[in-house]
Amino acid sequence: MDLLFGTYLLAVLLACIIFQSGAQEKNYTVREELPENVLIGNLLKDLNLTLDPDVPLSSPLQFKLVYKTGDIPLVRVEENTGEIFTTANRIDREKLCSGISSENRCFYEVEVAVLPDEVFRLVKIRFLIEDINDNAPLFPSTVINISIPENTAINSRYSVPSAIDPDIGANGIQHYELLKPKTAPKRTFGSITNEQGQNVFGLDIIETPEGDKWPQLIVQQILDREQKDTYVMKIKVEDGGTPPRSSTAILQVTVTDVNDNRPVFKENDVEVSIPENAPVGTSVSQLHATDADLGSNAQIHFYFSNQISSLAKRLFAIDNATGLITIREPLDREESPVHKLTVLASDGSSTPSRATVTVNITDINDNVPSIDTRYIINPVNGTVLLSEKAPLNTKIALITVMDKDADLNGRVTCFTDHDVPFRLKPVFDNQFLLETATFLDYEATREYAIKIVASDSGKPPLNQSAMLLIKIKDENDNAPVFTQPIIGLSIPENNAPGTQLTKISATDADSGRNAEISYILGSDAPPIFNLDRRTGILTAVRKLDREKQDRYSFTVLAKDNGMPPLQTNATVTVSVLDQNDNSPAFTHNEYNFYVPENLPMYGTVGLITVTDADSGENAAVTLSILNGRDNFIIDPLTGVIRPNITFDREQQGSYTFQVKAVDGGRVQRSSTAKVTINVVDVNDNRPVFVMPSSNYSYDLVPTSAGPGSVVTKVFAVDNDTGMNAELRYSIIGGNSRGLFTIDQLTGNITLKEKVITADHGLHRLVIKVNDLGQPESLYTIALVHLFVNETVTNSSYVQELVRRNMETPVGQNIGDGEITPQTNDYVKIIIAIIAGTMTVILVIFVTALVRCRQTPRHKVVQKNKQSGEWVSPNQENRQIKKKKKKKKRSPKSLLLNFVTIEESKPDDPGHEHINGTLDIPVELEEQTMGKYNWATTPTTFKPDSPDLAKHYKSASPQPTFQIKPETPVPPKKHHVIQELPLDNTFVVGCDSLSKCSSSSSDPYSVSECSCQGGFKTPGPIHTRQL
């Protein structure tokens, strides 16, 4: 009786409750491992339900737990009272939320429907599972072995493998303790001794940023492996639960020989991403570590820390030798999306290096969405019965769609495959309420087979479908129905105002006023459109512009005249078609391009960009050149400009023309732009010497000139510009004694040292000028002759020296001989007497010999001397001279004369056979000094001079000729006038049988001599004496 009364009273009270239809969430906190029938909460009180007697209920209030058939719920809900109790099914947080370290993230969720429909609401209940201390921390093994080198410093720390506790928070690991160490046997020459090792080690705990506690063993005393090599202790780990749980392990420390360098990882924190469908054996990450030790102490062993999860150990493998982490078993992101792998690298010492590899498992769309249907209206034989008079939004079932994938692959859309008077209303993430969307009509459709489709957003998407059968119980009402739910239209732009677009129509299965339909534009319809309420004719009241907006999408409504009126809606899409009402537009009114002058023909100059606001053929732009087609071409489609010529900046520095753009409309539109092409200089001109004006010129360097005095100046010009015309001067030959120096910028040649007697004579400097052009510097070479003397008493003599120097290869040095210093008067007298005696004897002997053996060949030698040729007594040269008599050739046309001089004395076994060939340039001024614009720059160089660089071979000093004009020269006597240094000298001499002759009265001329000669063996290098 009391139960009936209580039920009646509760029904009366609940009749006064007012509900607002919708979805709610309610959170509860529950400890794990609670026994059965423990009260968790009361929905009636906790939801704050109020009473309203004016709201009639079609059935008593009911709280229905909505769960999938076959699931085992961990809680139950009393349908009449809304009280929530635990069940016999054990709530285990470690099982529900394995791998979750934060207790605030472990939830268990259920849904409860509050019925009937008049007060319907769907309540999602989230139970926060509190952790209890139901697990003891455990070490990975009962015996922990650690090796420590004997030279370990005091207070050194060594990692001890951490214990593992499935509990979290305060119930997790809180404390490590090193129990009183027990004495381990001492191993000495194979025997074991017992020696206490108390206070040798201490224990400290460090906490990682993730909250993990790692024990570290601290060395507190000096270790000596020879005295004691093993320590055995007991280590204890304890959690923070009430009461606390703990466990112990044996810690055995082995003292090892010195290994004083631990491995060093190249990267301590590595993060990689790998798709979940990666095959077994795929490389995940290659770890690199180095060890500064040698031999076995440098052999690194890679392995996983015991702190990684068992799942990670199962899925991944590491190569102990190489550190390559690979996939051991197939991955599943849905099982665990992130794996943290702690990798240790050990070289045999007790302190391995640590690196953390975070492996992010990227999702692959490998899971089909699931559809879970939980009925709110109980089905009969699998079919839901629904009255035709059921109000709108009548809740039929809770549809839960899930996809284990992530991101887009796990984003699920749920919809029905065709137009039905039902809809899926989202209530929570991936949860939808199937409810009536419109009034049902038994006359139109008596039965519905709704196909619910769940599709993810993967590529390609995966779909899942479920069928739901609904039978309609006959009632009487119908809503208007559009002939098509989406109406697509197209209209050209620039239309006349009031243009009719389409006629929208809908039908209503009812009759009379209930079938009279009015058409209304939706609230999202722009004001540019108008819809006739009676006829459904859709018009555009203003001109459309595709360039401003090319597509409109809005809603139209069809509403009947019933009481209450029913309506439905459709979507209208209007596409605006393009007309050619826009001309092509260049991105710039004027284009400026810069190209190097060495750009090849048909190379790319630049790109012209043009746009057209129209579309299709109206926006297909063709480009052409109006003026300048002879010089340039343009790709009509891409706008790439190419030259039809080769550039020369010195001839023309820029080009200007017009480019025209024409679109492809029926009535074409066009526009033009100005293009200017600027030619940029390239280093294509060699420097040209202006000073000296000739290779035959010379300058006097007085012996009184001091160091730093400017003795002469060279100057060159370059037709290029910028850095290509920046010039630098240098001496590259003829200055082996270092007497002269040149300013690389101004070209001023100055004395570097004080002039001494050995420096007197003619010096030939090889001057090089090069520009700073890129990518290759160009250069030119010139000769500068400097005559070191007090004055020029005989200019013809110096000119003769210059001329003869020009006949010497550029690579051969020209300089004066070393003057041997006089030691004392006695030596001078002795040398003078001997020299005088020998001279008298030699003159008498030579005179007699010449008179006795004079031949007609002497006349040939005289003629050759007058032509300035050098002769040799061998037969081959005689033949060459005969040919030259037949055909006179200017010495300027000869680049080199080749003179072969041989000397052979077979009767003298001590005489060494000497032969040699001397290359002598006859006319060096005709060789080029570089190309130059002779029309614009004043110069005395010949334009066609050859390049002196072709003859340059070395940078040795140039010997000089020295003669004494006051010495009388008897006619027809030979005199050796080349007083050259021994270190680089070519000597022409005469033996007792040679015949020489001279027909010239010029005391400075070179005597012709028919004799044999050779190269004098180079003598020692003489130092400069002041």
Short mmCIF file of N, CA and C in Angstrom, two decimals, residues 32 95 163 192 261 270 418 450 573 646 675 808 870 897 901 929 954:
data_model
loop_
_atom_site.label_atom_id
_atom_site.label_comp_id
_atom_site.label_asym_id
_atom_site.label_seq_id
_atom_site.Cartn_x
_atom_site.Cartn_y
_atom_site.Cartn_z
N GLU A 32 37.02 4.03 -8.52
CA GLU A 32 37.06 2.70 -9.12
C GLU A 32 36.91 1.63 -8.04
N LYS A 95 42.06 -0.34 -16.53
CA LYS A 95 41.60 -1.06 -17.72
C LYS A 95 40.85 -0.12 -18.65
N ALA A 163 60.85 2.02 -11.09
CA ALA A 163 59.73 1.09 -10.90
C ALA A 163 58.52 1.59 -11.68
N ILE A 192 86.31 -14.86 -2.52
CA ILE A 192 85.28 -13.91 -2.10
C ILE A 192 85.48 -13.60 -0.63
N ASN A 261 84.33 7.90 -20.50
CA ASN A 261 83.52 8.68 -21.43
C ASN A 261 82.24 7.91 -21.73
N VAL A 270 64.08 13.33 -30.05
CA VAL A 270 63.75 13.11 -31.45
C VAL A 270 62.25 12.88 -31.55
N HIS A 418 17.95 9.72 -48.72
CA HIS A 418 16.95 10.34 -49.57
C HIS A 418 16.05 11.22 -48.71
N ILE A 450 14.28 4.04 -43.65
CA ILE A 450 15.29 5.10 -43.62
C ILE A 450 16.67 4.46 -43.61
N THR A 573 20.15 27.86 -56.23
CA THR A 573 21.51 28.25 -56.59
C THR A 573 21.47 28.92 -57.95
N THR A 646 71.39 39.45 -80.97
CA THR A 646 72.40 39.42 -79.92
C THR A 646 72.65 40.85 -79.45
N VAL A 675 57.23 48.25 -72.77
CA VAL A 675 58.30 47.36 -72.30
C VAL A 675 59.64 48.01 -72.63
N THR A 808 114.76 39.68 -78.02
CA THR A 808 114.90 38.63 -77.00
C THR A 808 113.49 38.23 -76.52
N TRP A 870 121.27 37.93 -87.64
CA TRP A 870 122.25 37.16 -86.89
C TRP A 870 122.57 35.93 -87.70
N ASN A 897 113.41 34.65 -85.27
CA ASN A 897 114.51 34.03 -86.04
C ASN A 897 115.11 32.95 -85.18
N ILE A 901 123.60 27.50 -82.88
CA ILE A 901 125.03 27.73 -82.68
C ILE A 901 125.63 26.46 -82.13
N MET A 929 98.61 44.65 -78.03
CA MET A 929 98.53 45.06 -76.65
C MET A 929 97.08 45.13 -76.21
N SER A 954 108.45 34.02 -68.36
CA SER A 954 109.04 34.02 -67.03
C SER A 954 109.10 35.44 -66.50
#
